[in-house]
């Protein structure tokens, strides 16, 4: 990938993935990797930060004798995700216009 994703973009993608369903860390990693190349060692600090900021919440469940932590988006997380989505639309318009040779007064 030529373009390195920013922390904000990674946060937005993680929130978007978790907004679809309550899910666990490994699956989040796999789903995010379908969009952005990211390692588990990069993703888990993102999850911890989103938890600390009150954008995600967790519950633990025993699965096959092991503890699995499930993540769920909070109402504040949905608000932030909506902000990210609006910002993405605006940013994409400017970038598309610039890269495709138009003006960004659209």
mmCIF file with all atom_site columns, N, CA, C and O in Angstrom, residues 26-61:
data_model
loop_
_atom_site.group_PDB
_atom_site.id
_atom_site.type_symbol
_atom_site.label_atom_id
_atom_site.label_alt_id
_atom_site.label_comp_id
_atom_site.label_asym_id
_atom_site.label_entity_id
_atom_site.label_seq_id
_atom_site.pdbx_PDB_ins_code
_atom_site.Cartn_x
_atom_site.Cartn_y
_atom_site.Cartn_z
_atom_site.occupancy
_atom_site.B_iso_or_equiv
_atom_site.pdbx_formal_charge
_atom_site.auth_seq_id
_atom_site.auth_comp_id
_atom_site.auth_asym_id
_atom_site.auth_atom_id
_atom_site.pdbx_PDB_model_num
ATOM 1   N N  . UNK A 1 26 ? -9.448  -11.085 17.477 1.00 0.00 ? 26 UNK A N  1
ATOM 2   C CA . UNK A 1 26 ? -8.855  -11.724 16.302 1.00 0.00 ? 26 UNK A CA 1
ATOM 3   C C  . UNK A 1 26 ? -9.709  -11.465 15.058 1.00 0.00 ? 26 UNK A C  1
ATOM 4   O O  . UNK A 1 26 ? -9.181  -11.155 13.990 1.00 0.00 ? 26 UNK A O  1
ATOM 5   N N  . UNK A 1 27 ? -11.026 -11.567 15.194 1.00 0.00 ? 27 UNK A N  1
ATOM 6   C CA . UNK A 1 27 ? -11.910 -11.325 14.044 1.00 0.00 ? 27 UNK A CA 1
ATOM 7   C C  . UNK A 1 27 ? -11.843 -9.863  13.617 1.00 0.00 ? 27 UNK A C  1
ATOM 8   O O  . UNK A 1 27 ? -11.861 -9.557  12.423 1.00 0.00 ? 27 UNK A O  1
ATOM 9   N N  . UNK A 1 28 ? -11.752 -8.958  14.580 1.00 0.00 ? 28 UNK A N  1
ATOM 10  C CA . UNK A 1 28 ? -11.601 -7.537  14.237 1.00 0.00 ? 28 UNK A CA 1
ATOM 11  C C  . UNK A 1 28 ? -10.330 -7.356  13.419 1.00 0.00 ? 28 UNK A C  1
ATOM 12  O O  . UNK A 1 28 ? -10.335 -6.672  12.397 1.00 0.00 ? 28 UNK A O  1
ATOM 13  N N  . UNK A 1 29 ? -9.246  -7.982  13.865 1.00 0.00 ? 29 UNK A N  1
ATOM 14  C CA . UNK A 1 29 ? -7.976  -7.886  13.132 1.00 0.00 ? 29 UNK A CA 1
ATOM 15  C C  . UNK A 1 29 ? -8.142  -8.370  11.696 1.00 0.00 ? 29 UNK A C  1
ATOM 16  O O  . UNK A 1 29 ? -7.703  -7.710  10.755 1.00 0.00 ? 29 UNK A O  1
ATOM 17  N N  . UNK A 1 30 ? -8.788  -9.525  11.520 1.00 0.00 ? 30 UNK A N  1
ATOM 18  C CA . UNK A 1 30 ? -8.980  -10.067 10.182 1.00 0.00 ? 30 UNK A CA 1
ATOM 19  C C  . UNK A 1 30 ? -9.823  -9.133  9.315  1.00 0.00 ? 30 UNK A C  1
ATOM 20  O O  . UNK A 1 30 ? -9.499  -8.890  8.143  1.00 0.00 ? 30 UNK A O  1
ATOM 21  N N  . UNK A 1 31 ? -10.905 -8.599  9.884  1.00 0.00 ? 31 UNK A N  1
ATOM 22  C CA . UNK A 1 31 ? -11.790 -7.707  9.125  1.00 0.00 ? 31 UNK A CA 1
ATOM 23  C C  . UNK A 1 31 ? -11.088 -6.397  8.759  1.00 0.00 ? 31 UNK A C  1
ATOM 24  O O  . UNK A 1 31 ? -11.237 -5.903  7.643  1.00 0.00 ? 31 UNK A O  1
ATOM 25  N N  . UNK A 1 32 ? -10.317 -5.858  9.696  1.00 0.00 ? 32 UNK A N  1
ATOM 26  C CA . UNK A 1 32 ? -9.581  -4.614  9.416  1.00 0.00 ? 32 UNK A CA 1
ATOM 27  C C  . UNK A 1 32 ? -8.508  -4.865  8.367  1.00 0.00 ? 32 UNK A C  1
ATOM 28  O O  . UNK A 1 32 ? -8.302  -4.051  7.468  1.00 0.00 ? 32 UNK A O  1
ATOM 29  N N  . UNK A 1 33 ? -7.836  -6.015  8.446  1.00 0.00 ? 33 UNK A N  1
ATOM 30  C CA . UNK A 1 33 ? -6.789  -6.340  7.471  1.00 0.00 ? 33 UNK A CA 1
ATOM 31  C C  . UNK A 1 33 ? -7.336  -6.481  6.053  1.00 0.00 ? 33 UNK A C  1
ATOM 32  O O  . UNK A 1 33 ? -6.588  -6.344  5.095  1.00 0.00 ? 33 UNK A O  1
ATOM 33  N N  . UNK A 1 34 ? -8.628  -6.726  5.911  1.00 0.00 ? 34 UNK A N  1
ATOM 34  C CA . UNK A 1 34 ? -9.237  -6.742  4.579  1.00 0.00 ? 34 UNK A CA 1
ATOM 35  C C  . UNK A 1 34 ? -9.276  -5.350  3.963  1.00 0.00 ? 34 UNK A C  1
ATOM 36  O O  . UNK A 1 34 ? -9.448  -5.216  2.752  1.00 0.00 ? 34 UNK A O  1
ATOM 37  N N  . UNK A 1 35 ? -9.123  -4.331  4.789  1.00 0.00 ? 35 UNK A N  1
ATOM 38  C CA . UNK A 1 35 ? -9.192  -2.942  4.332  1.00 0.00 ? 35 UNK A CA 1
ATOM 39  C C  . UNK A 1 35 ? -7.832  -2.254  4.407  1.00 0.00 ? 35 UNK A C  1
ATOM 40  O O  . UNK A 1 35 ? -7.437  -1.547  3.487  1.00 0.00 ? 35 UNK A O  1
ATOM 41  N N  . UNK A 1 36 ? -7.138  -2.456  5.523  1.00 0.00 ? 36 UNK A N  1
ATOM 42  C CA . UNK A 1 36 ? -5.864  -1.783  5.796  1.00 0.00 ? 36 UNK A CA 1
ATOM 43  C C  . UNK A 1 36 ? -4.882  -2.834  6.295  1.00 0.00 ? 36 UNK A C  1
ATOM 44  O O  . UNK A 1 36 ? -5.216  -3.594  7.202  1.00 0.00 ? 36 UNK A O  1
ATOM 45  N N  . UNK A 1 37 ? -3.668  -2.868  5.746  1.00 0.00 ? 37 UNK A N  1
ATOM 46  C CA . UNK A 1 37 ? -2.685  -3.813  6.286  1.00 0.00 ? 37 UNK A CA 1
ATOM 47  C C  . UNK A 1 37 ? -2.252  -3.366  7.687  1.00 0.00 ? 37 UNK A C  1
ATOM 48  O O  . UNK A 1 37 ? -1.661  -2.303  7.852  1.00 0.00 ? 37 UNK A O  1
ATOM 49  N N  . UNK A 1 38 ? -2.619  -4.152  8.692  1.00 0.00 ? 38 UNK A N  1
ATOM 50  C CA . UNK A 1 38 ? -2.316  -3.806  10.076 1.00 0.00 ? 38 UNK A CA 1
ATOM 51  C C  . UNK A 1 38 ? -2.036  -5.084  10.850 1.00 0.00 ? 38 UNK A C  1
ATOM 52  O O  . UNK A 1 38 ? -2.659  -6.116  10.607 1.00 0.00 ? 38 UNK A O  1
ATOM 53  N N  . UNK A 1 39 ? -1.074  -5.023  11.757 1.00 0.00 ? 39 UNK A N  1
ATOM 54  C CA . UNK A 1 39 ? -0.739  -6.191  12.570 1.00 0.00 ? 39 UNK A CA 1
ATOM 55  C C  . UNK A 1 39 ? -1.558  -6.181  13.851 1.00 0.00 ? 39 UNK A C  1
ATOM 56  O O  . UNK A 1 39 ? -2.092  -5.146  14.263 1.00 0.00 ? 39 UNK A O  1
ATOM 57  N N  . UNK A 1 40 ? -1.638  -7.347  14.489 1.00 0.00 ? 40 UNK A N  1
ATOM 58  C CA . UNK A 1 40 ? -2.329  -7.425  15.774 1.00 0.00 ? 40 UNK A CA 1
ATOM 59  C C  . UNK A 1 40 ? -1.660  -6.507  16.787 1.00 0.00 ? 40 UNK A C  1
ATOM 60  O O  . UNK A 1 40 ? -2.340  -5.897  17.602 1.00 0.00 ? 40 UNK A O  1
ATOM 61  N N  . UNK A 1 41 ? -0.338  -6.401  16.731 1.00 0.00 ? 41 UNK A N  1
ATOM 62  C CA . UNK A 1 41 ? 0.377   -5.551  17.689 1.00 0.00 ? 41 UNK A CA 1
ATOM 63  C C  . UNK A 1 41 ? 0.037   -4.072  17.501 1.00 0.00 ? 41 UNK A C  1
ATOM 64  O O  . UNK A 1 41 ? 0.188   -3.281  18.421 1.00 0.00 ? 41 UNK A O  1
ATOM 65  N N  . UNK A 1 42 ? -0.421  -3.694  16.331 1.00 0.00 ? 42 UNK A N  1
ATOM 66  C CA . UNK A 1 42 ? -0.889  -2.329  16.082 1.00 0.00 ? 42 UNK A CA 1
ATOM 67  C C  . UNK A 1 42 ? -2.341  -2.179  16.508 1.00 0.00 ? 42 UNK A C  1
ATOM 68  O O  . UNK A 1 42 ? -2.733  -1.150  17.055 1.00 0.00 ? 42 UNK A O  1
ATOM 69  N N  . UNK A 1 43 ? -3.127  -3.205  16.277 1.00 0.00 ? 43 UNK A N  1
ATOM 70  C CA . UNK A 1 43 ? -4.566  -3.108  16.514 1.00 0.00 ? 43 UNK A CA 1
ATOM 71  C C  . UNK A 1 43 ? -4.945  -3.088  17.991 1.00 0.00 ? 43 UNK A C  1
ATOM 72  O O  . UNK A 1 43 ? -5.821  -2.326  18.390 1.00 0.00 ? 43 UNK A O  1
ATOM 73  N N  . UNK A 1 44 ? -4.309  -3.906  18.811 1.00 0.00 ? 44 UNK A N  1
ATOM 74  C CA . UNK A 1 44 ? -4.730  -3.994  20.210 1.00 0.00 ? 44 UNK A CA 1
ATOM 75  C C  . UNK A 1 44 ? -4.569  -2.679  20.978 1.00 0.00 ? 44 UNK A C  1
ATOM 76  O O  . UNK A 1 44 ? -5.452  -2.327  21.772 1.00 0.00 ? 44 UNK A O  1
ATOM 77  N N  . UNK A 1 45 ? -3.515  -1.903  20.761 1.00 0.00 ? 45 UNK A N  1
ATOM 78  C CA . UNK A 1 45 ? -3.475  -0.577  21.405 1.00 0.00 ? 45 UNK A CA 1
ATOM 79  C C  . UNK A 1 45 ? -4.619  0.342   20.935 1.00 0.00 ? 45 UNK A C  1
ATOM 80  O O  . UNK A 1 45 ? -5.129  1.152   21.714 1.00 0.00 ? 45 UNK A O  1
ATOM 81  N N  . UNK A 1 46 ? -5.028  0.198   19.682 1.00 0.00 ? 46 UNK A N  1
ATOM 82  C CA . UNK A 1 46 ? -6.168  0.973   19.167 1.00 0.00 ? 46 UNK A CA 1
ATOM 83  C C  . UNK A 1 46 ? -7.429  0.576   19.927 1.00 0.00 ? 46 UNK A C  1
ATOM 84  O O  . UNK A 1 46 ? -8.195  1.436   20.380 1.00 0.00 ? 46 UNK A O  1
ATOM 85  N N  . UNK A 1 47 ? -7.649  -0.723  20.077 1.00 0.00 ? 47 UNK A N  1
ATOM 86  C CA . UNK A 1 47 ? -8.815  -1.191  20.821 1.00 0.00 ? 47 UNK A CA 1
ATOM 87  C C  . UNK A 1 47 ? -8.792  -0.674  22.266 1.00 0.00 ? 47 UNK A C  1
ATOM 88  O O  . UNK A 1 47 ? -9.813  -0.215  22.780 1.00 0.00 ? 47 UNK A O  1
ATOM 89  N N  . UNK A 1 48 ? -7.625  -0.727  22.913 1.00 0.00 ? 48 UNK A N  1
ATOM 90  C CA . UNK A 1 48 ? -7.519  -0.229  24.295 1.00 0.00 ? 48 UNK A CA 1
ATOM 91  C C  . UNK A 1 48 ? -7.834  1.263   24.367 1.00 0.00 ? 48 UNK A C  1
ATOM 92  O O  . UNK A 1 48 ? -8.523  1.721   25.281 1.00 0.00 ? 48 UNK A O  1
ATOM 93  N N  . UNK A 1 49 ? -7.341  2.035   23.403 1.00 0.00 ? 49 UNK A N  1
ATOM 94  C CA . UNK A 1 49 ? -7.598  3.483   23.396 1.00 0.00 ? 49 UNK A CA 1
ATOM 95  C C  . UNK A 1 49 ? -9.084  3.768   23.182 1.00 0.00 ? 49 UNK A C  1
ATOM 96  O O  . UNK A 1 49 ? -9.668  4.625   23.853 1.00 0.00 ? 49 UNK A O  1
ATOM 97  N N  . UNK A 1 50 ? -9.710  3.047   22.253 1.00 0.00 ? 50 UNK A N  1
ATOM 98  C CA . UNK A 1 50 ? -11.138 3.246   22.002 1.00 0.00 ? 50 UNK A CA 1
ATOM 99  C C  . UNK A 1 50 ? -11.971 2.857   23.226 1.00 0.00 ? 50 UNK A C  1
ATOM 100 O O  . UNK A 1 50 ? -12.989 3.500   23.520 1.00 0.00 ? 50 UNK A O  1
ATOM 101 N N  . UNK A 1 51 ? -11.528 1.841   23.952 1.00 0.00 ? 51 UNK A N  1
ATOM 102 C CA . UNK A 1 51 ? -12.183 1.470   25.216 1.00 0.00 ? 51 UNK A CA 1
ATOM 103 C C  . UNK A 1 51 ? -12.039 2.584   26.240 1.00 0.00 ? 51 UNK A C  1
ATOM 104 O O  . UNK A 1 51 ? -13.018 2.996   26.870 1.00 0.00 ? 51 UNK A O  1
ATOM 105 N N  . UNK A 1 52 ? -10.801 3.066   26.397 1.00 0.00 ? 52 UNK A N  1
ATOM 106 C CA . UNK A 1 52 ? -10.514 4.126   27.364 1.00 0.00 ? 52 UNK A CA 1
ATOM 107 C C  . UNK A 1 52 ? -11.333 5.383   27.057 1.00 0.00 ? 52 UNK A C  1
ATOM 108 O O  . UNK A 1 52 ? -11.818 6.066   27.963 1.00 0.00 ? 52 UNK A O  1
ATOM 109 N N  . UNK A 1 53 ? -11.523 5.668   25.775 1.00 0.00 ? 53 UNK A N  1
ATOM 110 C CA . UNK A 1 53 ? -12.281 6.852   25.358 1.00 0.00 ? 53 UNK A CA 1
ATOM 111 C C  . UNK A 1 53 ? -13.792 6.647   25.432 1.00 0.00 ? 53 UNK A C  1
ATOM 112 O O  . UNK A 1 53 ? -14.557 7.550   25.096 1.00 0.00 ? 53 UNK A O  1
ATOM 113 N N  . UNK A 1 54 ? -14.231 5.453   25.820 1.00 0.00 ? 54 UNK A N  1
ATOM 114 C CA . UNK A 1 54 ? -15.659 5.177   25.959 1.00 0.00 ? 54 UNK A CA 1
ATOM 115 C C  . UNK A 1 54 ? -16.379 4.940   24.641 1.00 0.00 ? 54 UNK A C  1
ATOM 116 O O  . UNK A 1 54 ? -17.603 5.024   24.572 1.00 0.00 ? 54 UNK A O  1
ATOM 117 N N  . UNK A 1 55 ? -15.626 4.617   23.590 1.00 0.00 ? 55 UNK A N  1
ATOM 118 C CA . UNK A 1 55 ? -16.223 4.388   22.275 1.00 0.00 ? 55 UNK A CA 1
ATOM 119 C C  . UNK A 1 55 ? -16.549 2.914   22.041 1.00 0.00 ? 55 UNK A C  1
ATOM 120 O O  . UNK A 1 55 ? -17.345 2.585   21.166 1.00 0.00 ? 55 UNK A O  1
ATOM 121 N N  . UNK A 1 56 ? -15.909 2.058   22.829 1.00 0.00 ? 56 UNK A N  1
ATOM 122 C CA . UNK A 1 56 ? -16.179 0.616   22.802 1.00 0.00 ? 56 UNK A CA 1
ATOM 123 C C  . UNK A 1 56 ? -16.382 0.150   24.233 1.00 0.00 ? 56 UNK A C  1
ATOM 124 O O  . UNK A 1 56 ? -15.921 0.786   25.178 1.00 0.00 ? 56 UNK A O  1
ATOM 125 N N  . UNK A 1 57 ? -17.061 -0.992  24.360 1.00 0.00 ? 57 UNK A N  1
ATOM 126 C CA . UNK A 1 57 ? -17.165 -1.668  25.647 1.00 0.00 ? 57 UNK A CA 1
ATOM 127 C C  . UNK A 1 57 ? -16.891 -3.147  25.408 1.00 0.00 ? 57 UNK A C  1
ATOM 128 O O  . UNK A 1 57 ? -16.952 -3.612  24.268 1.00 0.00 ? 57 UNK A O  1
ATOM 129 N N  . UNK A 1 58 ? -16.555 -3.855  26.482 1.00 0.00 ? 58 UNK A N  1
ATOM 130 C CA . UNK A 1 58 ? -16.198 -5.264  26.339 1.00 0.00 ? 58 UNK A CA 1
ATOM 131 C C  . UNK A 1 58 ? -16.978 -6.136  27.308 1.00 0.00 ? 58 UNK A C  1
ATOM 132 O O  . UNK A 1 58 ? -17.529 -5.666  28.299 1.00 0.00 ? 58 UNK A O  1
ATOM 133 N N  . UNK A 1 59 ? -16.978 -7.412  26.965 1.00 0.00 ? 59 UNK A N  1
ATOM 134 C CA . UNK A 1 59 ? -17.421 -8.462  27.885 1.00 0.00 ? 59 UNK A CA 1
ATOM 135 C C  . UNK A 1 59 ? -16.541 -9.668  27.593 1.00 0.00 ? 59 UNK A C  1
ATOM 136 O O  . UNK A 1 59 ? -16.075 -9.864  26.467 1.00 0.00 ? 59 UNK A O  1
ATOM 137 N N  . UNK A 1 60 ? -16.284 -10.446 28.614 1.00 0.00 ? 60 UNK A N  1
ATOM 138 C CA . UNK A 1 60 ? -15.455 -11.633 28.470 1.00 0.00 ? 60 UNK A CA 1
ATOM 139 C C  . UNK A 1 60 ? -16.333 -12.880 28.509 1.00 0.00 ? 60 UNK A C  1
ATOM 140 O O  . UNK A 1 60 ? -17.336 -12.916 29.230 1.00 0.00 ? 60 UNK A O  1
ATOM 141 N N  . UNK A 1 61 ? -15.944 -13.867 27.704 1.00 0.00 ? 61 UNK A N  1
ATOM 142 C CA . UNK A 1 61 ? -16.687 -15.128 27.647 1.00 0.00 ? 61 UNK A CA 1
ATOM 143 C C  . UNK A 1 61 ? -15.695 -16.271 27.465 1.00 0.00 ? 61 UNK A C  1
ATOM 144 O O  . UNK A 1 61 ? -14.757 -16.152 26.682 1.00 0.00 ? 61 UNK A O  1
#
